[in-house]
JSON list of C-alpha atoms in Angstrom, two decimals:
[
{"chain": "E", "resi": 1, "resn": "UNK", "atom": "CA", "xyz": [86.00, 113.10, 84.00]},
{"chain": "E", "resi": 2, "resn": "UNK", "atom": "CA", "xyz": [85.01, 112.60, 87.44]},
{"chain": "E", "resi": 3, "resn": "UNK", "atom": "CA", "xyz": [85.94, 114.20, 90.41]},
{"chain": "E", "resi": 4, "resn": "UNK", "atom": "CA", "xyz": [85.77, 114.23, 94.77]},
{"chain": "E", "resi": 5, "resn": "UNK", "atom": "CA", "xyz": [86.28, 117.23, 96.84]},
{"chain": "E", "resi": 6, "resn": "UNK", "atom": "CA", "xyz": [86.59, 116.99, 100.40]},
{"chain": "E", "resi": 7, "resn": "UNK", "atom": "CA", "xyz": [86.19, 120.21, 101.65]},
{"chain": "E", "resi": 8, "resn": "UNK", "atom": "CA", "xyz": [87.69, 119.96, 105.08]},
{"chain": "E", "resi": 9, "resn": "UNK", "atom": "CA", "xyz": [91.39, 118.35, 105.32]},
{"chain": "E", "resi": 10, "resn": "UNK", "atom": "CA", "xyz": [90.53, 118.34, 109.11]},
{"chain": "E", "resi": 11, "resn": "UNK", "atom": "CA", "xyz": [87.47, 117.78, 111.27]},
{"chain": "E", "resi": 12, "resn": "UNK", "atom": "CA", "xyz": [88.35, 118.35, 115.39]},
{"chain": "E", "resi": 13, "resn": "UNK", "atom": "CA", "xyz": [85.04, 117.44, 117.57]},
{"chain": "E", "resi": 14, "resn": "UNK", "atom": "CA", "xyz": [84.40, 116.70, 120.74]},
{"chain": "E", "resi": 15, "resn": "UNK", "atom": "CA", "xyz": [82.95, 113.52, 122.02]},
{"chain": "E", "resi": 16, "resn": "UNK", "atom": "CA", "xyz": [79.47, 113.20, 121.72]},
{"chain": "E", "resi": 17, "resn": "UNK", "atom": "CA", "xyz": [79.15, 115.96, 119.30]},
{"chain": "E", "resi": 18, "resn": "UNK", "atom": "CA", "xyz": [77.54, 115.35, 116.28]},
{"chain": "E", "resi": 19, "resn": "UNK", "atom": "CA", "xyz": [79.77, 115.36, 113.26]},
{"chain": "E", "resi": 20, "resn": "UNK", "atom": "CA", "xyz": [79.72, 116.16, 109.26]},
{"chain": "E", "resi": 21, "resn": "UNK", "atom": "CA", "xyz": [82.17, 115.14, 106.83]},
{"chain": "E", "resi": 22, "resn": "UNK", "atom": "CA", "xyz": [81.85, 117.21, 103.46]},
{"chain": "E", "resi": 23, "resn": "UNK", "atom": "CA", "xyz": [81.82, 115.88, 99.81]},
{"chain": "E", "resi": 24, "resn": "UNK", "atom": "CA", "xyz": [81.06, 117.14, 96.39]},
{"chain": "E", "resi": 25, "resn": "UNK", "atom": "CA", "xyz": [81.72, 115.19, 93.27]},
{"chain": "E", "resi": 26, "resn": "UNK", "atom": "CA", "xyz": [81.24, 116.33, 89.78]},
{"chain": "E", "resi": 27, "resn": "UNK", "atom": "CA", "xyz": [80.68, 113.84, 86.99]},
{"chain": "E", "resi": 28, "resn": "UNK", "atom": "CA", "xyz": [78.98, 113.81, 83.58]},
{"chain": "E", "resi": 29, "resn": "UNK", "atom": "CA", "xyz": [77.28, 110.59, 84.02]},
{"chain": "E", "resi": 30, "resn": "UNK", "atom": "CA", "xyz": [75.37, 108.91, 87.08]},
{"chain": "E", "resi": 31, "resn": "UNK", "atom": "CA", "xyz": [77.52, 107.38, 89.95]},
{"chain": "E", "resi": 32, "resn": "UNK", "atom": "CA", "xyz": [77.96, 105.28, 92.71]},
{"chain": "E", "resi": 33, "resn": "UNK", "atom": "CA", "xyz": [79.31, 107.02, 95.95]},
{"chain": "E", "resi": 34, "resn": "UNK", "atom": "CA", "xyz": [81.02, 105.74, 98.96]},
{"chain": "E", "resi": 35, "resn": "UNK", "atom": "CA", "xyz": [83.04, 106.61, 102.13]},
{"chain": "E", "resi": 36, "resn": "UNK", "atom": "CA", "xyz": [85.61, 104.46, 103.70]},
{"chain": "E", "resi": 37, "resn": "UNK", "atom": "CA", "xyz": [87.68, 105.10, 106.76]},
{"chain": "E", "resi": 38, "resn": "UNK", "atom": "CA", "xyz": [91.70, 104.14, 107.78]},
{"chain": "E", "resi": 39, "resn": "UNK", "atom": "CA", "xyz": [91.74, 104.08, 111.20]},
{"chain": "E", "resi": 40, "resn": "UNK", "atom": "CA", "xyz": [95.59, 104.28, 112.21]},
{"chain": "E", "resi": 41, "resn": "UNK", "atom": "CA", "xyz": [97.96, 101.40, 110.82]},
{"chain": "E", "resi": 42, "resn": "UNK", "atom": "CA", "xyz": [94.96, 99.99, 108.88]},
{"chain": "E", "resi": 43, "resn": "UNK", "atom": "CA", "xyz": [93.41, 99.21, 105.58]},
{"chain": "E", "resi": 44, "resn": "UNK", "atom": "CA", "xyz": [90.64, 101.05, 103.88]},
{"chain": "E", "resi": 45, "resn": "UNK", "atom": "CA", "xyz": [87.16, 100.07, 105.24]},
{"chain": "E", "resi": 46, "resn": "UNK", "atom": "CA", "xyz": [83.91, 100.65, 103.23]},
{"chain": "E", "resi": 47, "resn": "UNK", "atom": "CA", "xyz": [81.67, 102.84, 105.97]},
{"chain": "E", "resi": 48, "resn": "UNK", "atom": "CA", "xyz": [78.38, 103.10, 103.48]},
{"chain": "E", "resi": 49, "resn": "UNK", "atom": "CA", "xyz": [77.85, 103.25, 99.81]},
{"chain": "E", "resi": 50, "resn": "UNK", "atom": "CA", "xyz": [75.12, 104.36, 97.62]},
{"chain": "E", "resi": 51, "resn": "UNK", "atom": "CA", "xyz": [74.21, 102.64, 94.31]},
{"chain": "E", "resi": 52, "resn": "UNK", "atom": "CA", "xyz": [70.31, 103.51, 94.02]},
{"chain": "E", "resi": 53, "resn": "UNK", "atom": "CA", "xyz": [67.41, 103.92, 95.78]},
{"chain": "E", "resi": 54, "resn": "UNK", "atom": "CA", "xyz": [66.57, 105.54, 99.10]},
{"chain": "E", "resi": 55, "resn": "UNK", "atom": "CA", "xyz": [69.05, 108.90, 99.28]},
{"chain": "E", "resi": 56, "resn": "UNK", "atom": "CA", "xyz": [69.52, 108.43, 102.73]},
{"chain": "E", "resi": 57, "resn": "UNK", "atom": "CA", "xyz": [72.30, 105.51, 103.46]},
{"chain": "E", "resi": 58, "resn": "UNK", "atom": "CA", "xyz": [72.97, 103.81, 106.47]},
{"chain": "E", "resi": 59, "resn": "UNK", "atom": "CA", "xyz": [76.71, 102.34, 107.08]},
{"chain": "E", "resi": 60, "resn": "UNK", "atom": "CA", "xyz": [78.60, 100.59, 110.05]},
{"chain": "E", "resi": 61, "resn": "UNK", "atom": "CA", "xyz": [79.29, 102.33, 113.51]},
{"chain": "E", "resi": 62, "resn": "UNK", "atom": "CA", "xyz": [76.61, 104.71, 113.58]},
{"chain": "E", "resi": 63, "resn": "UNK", "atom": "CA", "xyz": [77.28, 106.69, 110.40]},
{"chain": "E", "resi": 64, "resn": "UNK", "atom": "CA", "xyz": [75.09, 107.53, 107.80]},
{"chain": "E", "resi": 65, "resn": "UNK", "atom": "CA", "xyz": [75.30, 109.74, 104.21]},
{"chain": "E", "resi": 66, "resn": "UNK", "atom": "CA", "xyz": [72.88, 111.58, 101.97]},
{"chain": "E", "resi": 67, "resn": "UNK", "atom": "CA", "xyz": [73.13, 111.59, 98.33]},
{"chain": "E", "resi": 68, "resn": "UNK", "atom": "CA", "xyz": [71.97, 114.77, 97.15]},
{"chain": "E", "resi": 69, "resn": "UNK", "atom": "CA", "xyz": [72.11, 114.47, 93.30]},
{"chain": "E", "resi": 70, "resn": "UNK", "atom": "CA", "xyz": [71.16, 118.32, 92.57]},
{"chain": "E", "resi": 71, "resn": "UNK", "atom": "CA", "xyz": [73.80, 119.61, 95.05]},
{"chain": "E", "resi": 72, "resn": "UNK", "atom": "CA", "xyz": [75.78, 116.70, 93.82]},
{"chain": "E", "resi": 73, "resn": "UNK", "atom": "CA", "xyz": [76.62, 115.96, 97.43]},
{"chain": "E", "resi": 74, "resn": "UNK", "atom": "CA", "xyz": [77.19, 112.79, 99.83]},
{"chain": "E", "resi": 75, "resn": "UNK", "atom": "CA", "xyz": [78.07, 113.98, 103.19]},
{"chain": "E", "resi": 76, "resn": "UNK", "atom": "CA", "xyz": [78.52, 111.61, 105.92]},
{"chain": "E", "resi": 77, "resn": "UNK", "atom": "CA", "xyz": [77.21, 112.08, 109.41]},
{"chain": "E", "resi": 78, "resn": "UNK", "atom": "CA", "xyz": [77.32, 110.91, 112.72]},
{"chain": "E", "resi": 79, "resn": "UNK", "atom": "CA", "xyz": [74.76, 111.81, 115.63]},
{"chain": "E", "resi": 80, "resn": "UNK", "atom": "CA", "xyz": [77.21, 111.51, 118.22]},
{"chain": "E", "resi": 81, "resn": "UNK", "atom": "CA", "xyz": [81.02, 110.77, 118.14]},
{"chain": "E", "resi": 82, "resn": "UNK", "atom": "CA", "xyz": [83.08, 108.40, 120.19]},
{"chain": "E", "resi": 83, "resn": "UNK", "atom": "CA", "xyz": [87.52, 108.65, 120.45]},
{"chain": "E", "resi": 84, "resn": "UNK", "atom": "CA", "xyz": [87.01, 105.53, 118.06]},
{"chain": "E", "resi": 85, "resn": "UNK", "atom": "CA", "xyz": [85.87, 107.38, 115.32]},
{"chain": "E", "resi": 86, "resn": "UNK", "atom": "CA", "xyz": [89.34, 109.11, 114.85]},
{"chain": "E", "resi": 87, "resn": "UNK", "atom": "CA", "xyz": [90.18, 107.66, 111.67]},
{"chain": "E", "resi": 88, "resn": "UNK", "atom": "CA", "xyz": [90.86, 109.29, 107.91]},
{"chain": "E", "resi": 89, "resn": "UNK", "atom": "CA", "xyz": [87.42, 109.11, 106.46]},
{"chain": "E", "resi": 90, "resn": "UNK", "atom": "CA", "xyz": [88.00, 109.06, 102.25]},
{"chain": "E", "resi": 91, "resn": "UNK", "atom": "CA", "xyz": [84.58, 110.06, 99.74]},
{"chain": "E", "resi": 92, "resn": "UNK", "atom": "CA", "xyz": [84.81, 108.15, 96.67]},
{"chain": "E", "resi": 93, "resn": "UNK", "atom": "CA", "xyz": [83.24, 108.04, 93.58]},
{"chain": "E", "resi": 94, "resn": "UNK", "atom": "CA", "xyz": [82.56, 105.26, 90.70]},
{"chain": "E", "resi": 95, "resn": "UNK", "atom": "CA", "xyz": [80.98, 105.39, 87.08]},
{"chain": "E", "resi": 96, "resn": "UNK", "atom": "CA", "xyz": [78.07, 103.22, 86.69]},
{"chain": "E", "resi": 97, "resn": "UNK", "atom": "CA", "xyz": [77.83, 103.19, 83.05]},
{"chain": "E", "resi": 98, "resn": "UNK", "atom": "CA", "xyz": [79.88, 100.38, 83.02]},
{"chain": "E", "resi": 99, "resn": "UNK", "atom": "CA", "xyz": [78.71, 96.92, 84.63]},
{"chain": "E", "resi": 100, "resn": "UNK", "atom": "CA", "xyz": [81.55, 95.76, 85.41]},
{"chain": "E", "resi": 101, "resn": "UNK", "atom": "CA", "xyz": [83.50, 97.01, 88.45]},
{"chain": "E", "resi": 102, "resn": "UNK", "atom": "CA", "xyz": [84.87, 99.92, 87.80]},
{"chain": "E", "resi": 103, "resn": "UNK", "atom": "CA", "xyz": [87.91, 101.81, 89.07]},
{"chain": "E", "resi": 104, "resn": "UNK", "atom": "CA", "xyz": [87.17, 104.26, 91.79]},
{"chain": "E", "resi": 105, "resn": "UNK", "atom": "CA", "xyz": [88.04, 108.12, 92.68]},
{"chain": "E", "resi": 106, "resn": "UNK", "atom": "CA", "xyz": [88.95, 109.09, 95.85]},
{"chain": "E", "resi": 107, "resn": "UNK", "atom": "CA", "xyz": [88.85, 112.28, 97.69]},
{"chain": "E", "resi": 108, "resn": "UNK", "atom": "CA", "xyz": [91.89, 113.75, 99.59]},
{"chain": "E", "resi": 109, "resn": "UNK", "atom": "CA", "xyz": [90.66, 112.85, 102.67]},
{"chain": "E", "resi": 110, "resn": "UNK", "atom": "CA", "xyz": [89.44, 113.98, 105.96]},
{"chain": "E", "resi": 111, "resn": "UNK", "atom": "CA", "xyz": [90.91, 113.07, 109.12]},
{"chain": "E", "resi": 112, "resn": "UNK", "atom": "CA", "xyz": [88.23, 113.49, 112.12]},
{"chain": "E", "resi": 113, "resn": "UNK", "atom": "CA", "xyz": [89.78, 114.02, 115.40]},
{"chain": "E", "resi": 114, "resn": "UNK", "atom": "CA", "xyz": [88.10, 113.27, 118.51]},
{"chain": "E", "resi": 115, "resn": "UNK", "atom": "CA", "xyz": [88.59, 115.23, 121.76]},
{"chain": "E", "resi": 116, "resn": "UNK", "atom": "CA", "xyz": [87.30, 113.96, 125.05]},
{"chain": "R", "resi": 1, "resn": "UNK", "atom": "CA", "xyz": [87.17, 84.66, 104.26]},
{"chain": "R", "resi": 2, "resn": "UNK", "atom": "CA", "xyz": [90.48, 85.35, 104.34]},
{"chain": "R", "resi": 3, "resn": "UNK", "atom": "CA", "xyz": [90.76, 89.23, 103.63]},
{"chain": "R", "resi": 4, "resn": "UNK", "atom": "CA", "xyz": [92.85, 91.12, 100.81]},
{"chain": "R", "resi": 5, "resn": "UNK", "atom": "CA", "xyz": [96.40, 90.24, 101.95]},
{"chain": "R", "resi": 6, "resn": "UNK", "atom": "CA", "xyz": [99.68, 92.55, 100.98]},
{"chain": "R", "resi": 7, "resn": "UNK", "atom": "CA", "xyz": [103.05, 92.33, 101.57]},
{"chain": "R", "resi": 8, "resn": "UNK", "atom": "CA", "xyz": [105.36, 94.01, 102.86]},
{"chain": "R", "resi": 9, "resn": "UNK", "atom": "CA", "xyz": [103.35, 96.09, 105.13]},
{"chain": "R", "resi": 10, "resn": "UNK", "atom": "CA", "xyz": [106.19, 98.55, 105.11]},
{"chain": "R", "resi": 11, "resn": "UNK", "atom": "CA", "xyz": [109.67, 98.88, 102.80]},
{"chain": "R", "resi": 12, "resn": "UNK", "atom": "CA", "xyz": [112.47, 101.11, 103.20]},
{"chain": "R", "resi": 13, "resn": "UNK", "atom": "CA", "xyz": [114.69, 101.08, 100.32]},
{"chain": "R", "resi": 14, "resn": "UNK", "atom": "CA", "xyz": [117.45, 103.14, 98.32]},
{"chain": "R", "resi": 15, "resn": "UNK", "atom": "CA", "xyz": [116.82, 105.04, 95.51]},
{"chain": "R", "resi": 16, "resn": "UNK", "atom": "CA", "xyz": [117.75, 103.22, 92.29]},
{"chain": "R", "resi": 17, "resn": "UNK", "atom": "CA", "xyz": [116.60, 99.38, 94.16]},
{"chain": "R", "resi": 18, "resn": "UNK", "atom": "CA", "xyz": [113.98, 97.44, 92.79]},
{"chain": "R", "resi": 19, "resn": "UNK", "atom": "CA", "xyz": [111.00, 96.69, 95.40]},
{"chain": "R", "resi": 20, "resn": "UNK", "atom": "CA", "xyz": [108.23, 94.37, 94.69]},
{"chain": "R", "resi": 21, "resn": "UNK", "atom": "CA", "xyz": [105.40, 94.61, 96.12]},
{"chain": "R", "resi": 22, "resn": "UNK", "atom": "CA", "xyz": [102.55, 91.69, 96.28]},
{"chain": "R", "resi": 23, "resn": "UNK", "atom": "CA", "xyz": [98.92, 91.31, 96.48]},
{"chain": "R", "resi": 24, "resn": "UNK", "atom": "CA", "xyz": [97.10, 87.88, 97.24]},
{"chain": "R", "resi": 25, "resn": "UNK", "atom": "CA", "xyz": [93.06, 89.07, 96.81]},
{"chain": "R", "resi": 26, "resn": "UNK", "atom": "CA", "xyz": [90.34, 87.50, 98.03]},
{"chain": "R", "resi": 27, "resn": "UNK", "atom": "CA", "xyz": [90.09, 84.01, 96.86]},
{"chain": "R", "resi": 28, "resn": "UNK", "atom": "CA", "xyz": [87.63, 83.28, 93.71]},
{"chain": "R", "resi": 29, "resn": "UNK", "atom": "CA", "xyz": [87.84, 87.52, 93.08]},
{"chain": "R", "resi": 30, "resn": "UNK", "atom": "CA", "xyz": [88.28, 88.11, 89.44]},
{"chain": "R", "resi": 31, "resn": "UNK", "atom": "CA", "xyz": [89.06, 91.84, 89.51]},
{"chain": "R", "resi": 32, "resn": "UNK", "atom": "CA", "xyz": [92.08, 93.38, 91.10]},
{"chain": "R", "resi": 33, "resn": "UNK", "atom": "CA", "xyz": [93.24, 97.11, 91.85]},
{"chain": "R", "resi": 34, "resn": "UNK", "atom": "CA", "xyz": [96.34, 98.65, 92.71]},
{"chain": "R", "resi": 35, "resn": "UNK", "atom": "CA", "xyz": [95.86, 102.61, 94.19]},
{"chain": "R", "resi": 36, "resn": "UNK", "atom": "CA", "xyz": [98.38, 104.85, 95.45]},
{"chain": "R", "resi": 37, "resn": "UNK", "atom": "CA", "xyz": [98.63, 107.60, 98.05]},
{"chain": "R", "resi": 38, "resn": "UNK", "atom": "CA", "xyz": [101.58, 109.46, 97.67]},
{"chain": "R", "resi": 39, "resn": "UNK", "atom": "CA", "xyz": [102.01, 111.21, 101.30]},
{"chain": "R", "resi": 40, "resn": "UNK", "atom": "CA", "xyz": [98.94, 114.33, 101.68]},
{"chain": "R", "resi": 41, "resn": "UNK", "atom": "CA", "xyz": [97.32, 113.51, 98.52]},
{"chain": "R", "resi": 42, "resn": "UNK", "atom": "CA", "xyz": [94.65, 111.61, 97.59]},
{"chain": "R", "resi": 43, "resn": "UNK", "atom": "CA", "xyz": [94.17, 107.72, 96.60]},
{"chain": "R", "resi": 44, "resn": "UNK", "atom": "CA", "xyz": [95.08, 107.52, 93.55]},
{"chain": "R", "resi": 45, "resn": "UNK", "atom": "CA", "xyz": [93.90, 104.35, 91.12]},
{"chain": "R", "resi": 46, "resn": "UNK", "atom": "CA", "xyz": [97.26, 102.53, 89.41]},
{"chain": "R", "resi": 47, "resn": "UNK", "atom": "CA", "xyz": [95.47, 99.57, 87.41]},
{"chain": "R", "resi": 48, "resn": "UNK", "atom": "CA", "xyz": [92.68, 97.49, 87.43]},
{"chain": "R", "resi": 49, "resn": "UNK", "atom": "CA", "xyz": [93.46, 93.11, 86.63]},
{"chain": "R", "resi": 50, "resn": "UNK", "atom": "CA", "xyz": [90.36, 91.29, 85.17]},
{"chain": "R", "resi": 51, "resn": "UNK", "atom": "CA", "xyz": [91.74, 87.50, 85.58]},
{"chain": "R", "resi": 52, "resn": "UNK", "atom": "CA", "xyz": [95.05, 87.65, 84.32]},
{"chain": "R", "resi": 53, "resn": "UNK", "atom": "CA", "xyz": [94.43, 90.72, 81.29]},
{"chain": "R", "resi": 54, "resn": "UNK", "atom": "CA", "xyz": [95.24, 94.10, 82.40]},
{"chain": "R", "resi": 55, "resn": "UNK", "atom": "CA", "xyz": [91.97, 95.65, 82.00]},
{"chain": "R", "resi": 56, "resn": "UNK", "atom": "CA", "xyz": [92.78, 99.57, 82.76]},
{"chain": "R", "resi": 57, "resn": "UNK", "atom": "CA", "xyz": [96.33, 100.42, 83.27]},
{"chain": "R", "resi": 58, "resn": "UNK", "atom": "CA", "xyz": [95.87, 104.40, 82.96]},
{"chain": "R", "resi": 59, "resn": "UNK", "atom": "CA", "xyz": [96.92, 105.30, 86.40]},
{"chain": "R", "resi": 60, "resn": "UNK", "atom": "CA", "xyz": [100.23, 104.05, 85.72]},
{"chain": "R", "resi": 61, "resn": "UNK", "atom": "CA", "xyz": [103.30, 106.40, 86.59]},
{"chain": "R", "resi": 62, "resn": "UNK", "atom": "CA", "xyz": [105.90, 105.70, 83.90]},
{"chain": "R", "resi": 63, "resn": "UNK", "atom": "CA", "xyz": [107.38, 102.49, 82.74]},
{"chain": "R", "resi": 64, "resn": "UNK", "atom": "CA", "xyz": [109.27, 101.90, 85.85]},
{"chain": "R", "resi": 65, "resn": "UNK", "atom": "CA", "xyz": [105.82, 100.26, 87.50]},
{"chain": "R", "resi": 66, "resn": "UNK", "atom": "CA", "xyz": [104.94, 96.46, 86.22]},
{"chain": "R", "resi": 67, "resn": "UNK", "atom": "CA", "xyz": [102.26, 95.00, 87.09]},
{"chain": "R", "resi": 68, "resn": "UNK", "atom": "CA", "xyz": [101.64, 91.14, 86.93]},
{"chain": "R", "resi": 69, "resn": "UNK", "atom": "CA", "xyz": [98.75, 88.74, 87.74]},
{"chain": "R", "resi": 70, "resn": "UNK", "atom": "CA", "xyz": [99.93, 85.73, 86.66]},
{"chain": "R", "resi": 71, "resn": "UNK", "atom": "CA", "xyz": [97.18, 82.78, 86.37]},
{"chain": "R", "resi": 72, "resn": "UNK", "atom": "CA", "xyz": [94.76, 85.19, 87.44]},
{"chain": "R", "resi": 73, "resn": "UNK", "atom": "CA", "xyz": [95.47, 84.44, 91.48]},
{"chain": "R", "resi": 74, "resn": "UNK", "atom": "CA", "xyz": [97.83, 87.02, 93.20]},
{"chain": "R", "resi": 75, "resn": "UNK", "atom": "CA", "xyz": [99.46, 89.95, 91.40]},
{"chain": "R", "resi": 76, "resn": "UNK", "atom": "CA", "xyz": [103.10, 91.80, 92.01]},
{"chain": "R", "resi": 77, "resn": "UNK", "atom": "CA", "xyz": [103.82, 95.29, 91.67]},
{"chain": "R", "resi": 78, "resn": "UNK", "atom": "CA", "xyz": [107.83, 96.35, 91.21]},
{"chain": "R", "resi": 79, "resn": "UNK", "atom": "CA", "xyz": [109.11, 99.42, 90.89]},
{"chain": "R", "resi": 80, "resn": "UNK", "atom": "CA", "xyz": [112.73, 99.20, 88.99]},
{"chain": "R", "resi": 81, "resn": "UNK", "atom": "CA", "xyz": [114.31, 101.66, 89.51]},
{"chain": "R", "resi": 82, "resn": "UNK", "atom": "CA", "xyz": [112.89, 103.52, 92.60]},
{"chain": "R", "resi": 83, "resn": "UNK", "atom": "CA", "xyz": [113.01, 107.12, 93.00]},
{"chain": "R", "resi": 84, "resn": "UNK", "atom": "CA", "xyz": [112.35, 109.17, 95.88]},
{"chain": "R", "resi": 85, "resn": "UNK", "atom": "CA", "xyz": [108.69, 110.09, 94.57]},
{"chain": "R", "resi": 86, "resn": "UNK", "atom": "CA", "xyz": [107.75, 106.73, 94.51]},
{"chain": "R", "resi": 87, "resn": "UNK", "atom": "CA", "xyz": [107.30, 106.89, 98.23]},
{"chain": "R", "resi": 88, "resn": "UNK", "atom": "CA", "xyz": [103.59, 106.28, 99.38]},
{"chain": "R", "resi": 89, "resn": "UNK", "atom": "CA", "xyz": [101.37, 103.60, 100.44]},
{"chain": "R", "resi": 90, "resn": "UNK", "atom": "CA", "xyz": [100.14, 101.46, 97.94]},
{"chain": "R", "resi": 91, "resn": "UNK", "atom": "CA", "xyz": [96.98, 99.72, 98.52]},
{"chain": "R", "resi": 92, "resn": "UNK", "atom": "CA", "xyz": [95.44, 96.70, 96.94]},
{"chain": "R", "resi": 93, "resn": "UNK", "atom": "CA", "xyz": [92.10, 95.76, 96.62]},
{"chain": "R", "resi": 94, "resn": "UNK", "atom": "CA", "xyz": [90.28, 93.38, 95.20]},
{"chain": "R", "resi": 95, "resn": "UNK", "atom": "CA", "xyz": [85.76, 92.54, 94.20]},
{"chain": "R", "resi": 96, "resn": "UNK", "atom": "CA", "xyz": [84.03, 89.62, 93.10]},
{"chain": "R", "resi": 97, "resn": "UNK", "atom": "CA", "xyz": [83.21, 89.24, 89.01]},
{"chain": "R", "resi": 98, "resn": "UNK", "atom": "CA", "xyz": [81.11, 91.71, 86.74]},
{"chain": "R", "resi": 99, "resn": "UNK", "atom": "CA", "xyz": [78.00, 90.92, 88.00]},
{"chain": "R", "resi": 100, "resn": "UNK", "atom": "CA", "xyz": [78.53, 91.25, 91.39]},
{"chain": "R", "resi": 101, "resn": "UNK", "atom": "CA", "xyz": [81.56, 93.84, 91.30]},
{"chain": "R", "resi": 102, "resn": "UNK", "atom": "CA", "xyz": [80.08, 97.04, 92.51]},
{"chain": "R", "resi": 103, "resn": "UNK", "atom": "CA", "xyz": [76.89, 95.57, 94.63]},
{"chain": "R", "resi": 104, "resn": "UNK", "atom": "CA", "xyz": [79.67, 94.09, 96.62]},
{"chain": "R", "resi": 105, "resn": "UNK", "atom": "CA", "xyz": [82.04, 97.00, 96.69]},
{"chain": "R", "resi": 106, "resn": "UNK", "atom": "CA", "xyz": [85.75, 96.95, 96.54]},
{"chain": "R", "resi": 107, "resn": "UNK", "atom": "CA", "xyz": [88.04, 94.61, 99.80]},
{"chain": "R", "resi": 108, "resn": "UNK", "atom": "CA", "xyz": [91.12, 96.91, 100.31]},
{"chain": "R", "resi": 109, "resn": "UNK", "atom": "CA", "xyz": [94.05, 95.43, 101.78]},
{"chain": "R", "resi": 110, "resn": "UNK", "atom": "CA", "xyz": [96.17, 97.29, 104.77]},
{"chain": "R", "resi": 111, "resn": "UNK", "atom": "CA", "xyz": [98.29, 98.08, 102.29]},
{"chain": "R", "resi": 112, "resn": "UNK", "atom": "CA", "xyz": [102.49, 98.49, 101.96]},
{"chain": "R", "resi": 113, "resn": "UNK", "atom": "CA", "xyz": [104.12, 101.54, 103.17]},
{"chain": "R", "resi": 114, "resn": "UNK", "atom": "CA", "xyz": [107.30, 102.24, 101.12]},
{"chain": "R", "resi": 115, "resn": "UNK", "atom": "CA", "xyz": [109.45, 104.60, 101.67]},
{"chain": "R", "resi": 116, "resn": "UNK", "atom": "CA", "xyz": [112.79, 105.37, 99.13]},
{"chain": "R", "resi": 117, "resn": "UNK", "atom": "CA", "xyz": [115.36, 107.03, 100.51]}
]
């Protein structure tokens, strides 16, 4: 079965800091990864995903992940936060053996706080 | 595009009500998800709709949760009876057919907030 840890149930950083959101996921076959965020009184927003290729994903507002199949990892960065990054960030995980969608796993969740 | 649309975006009920909750996807999507977040846990997958056919209904609670997607278009979720662990968000999302599915990823609506009291 698969599985998403989020290590940290809280991330506090200053502004302009550079932040790192942890995940591991364990799973028996290959997978597709992905983060999305809920920014307050929202929906869930796919950040970045991985499917193949390159290891190093881009996403939207400045974030970006690397897939690290041996540490079975996909941690999501940022270079330098701004106070509209506070938002719930959620890994997630999907099994590709399938080629049709497939249902996703989520993480618990890490809410990144921003201080100015 | 219109997005994934739900409704209500929140519901405060009694325990014992029914509440139905409803999910219009994105139009021409063939595959529909419900998820659940219970309050400080994680997302958790309900069922997944193919069309109109129920194509993974393991998340499901207990026999109080029934799911519909009638003609394929929008699907309902009720809850009959509520109880006070039935409290959460649900979320609804929704991707284009198999081929596309996961190269597209998964639309998530803003989901409902319900809350049995």
């Amino acid at each position: 079965a698969q599985s998403v840890t989020q290590l940290d149930s809280q991330v506090p950083v200053f502004e302009e800091a550079p932040v790192e959101l942890r995940c591991n996921y364990s799973s028996s076959v290959s997978v597709y990864l992905f983060w999305y965020v809920q920014y307050p009184n929202q929906g869930l927003q796919l950040l970045l995903k991985y499917l193949s290729g390159s290891t190093l994903v881009k996403g939207i507002n400045g974030f970006e992940a690397e897939f690290n199949k041996s540490q079975t990892s996909f941690h999501l960065r940022k270079p330098s936060v701004h106070i509209s990054d506070t938002a719930e960030y959620f890994c997630a995980v999907s099994d590709w053996r399938y080629s049709s969608a497939s249902k996703i796993i989520f993480g618990s969740g890490t809410r990144l706080s921003i201080r100015p | 595009e219109a997005g994934v649309t739900q409704f209500p975006s929140h519901s405060v009920i009694e325990k014992g009500q029914t509440v139905t909750l409803r999910c219009d996807p994105i139009s021409g999507h063939d595959n529909l998800y419900w998820y659940r977040r219970v309050m400080g846990k994680e997302i958790k997958f309900l069922l997944h709709f193919v069309k109109e056919s129920k194509q993974d209904e393991s998340g499901m609670p207990n026999n109080r949760f029934l799911a519909e997607r009638t003609g394929g278009t929008y699907s309902t979720l009720k809850v009959q009876p509520a109880e006070l662990e039935d409290s959460g968000v649900y979320f609804c999302a929704s991707s284009p057919a198999r081929s596309g599915g996961l190269n597209y990823g998964y639309t998530f609506g803003s989901g409902t907030r319900l809350t049995v009291v």
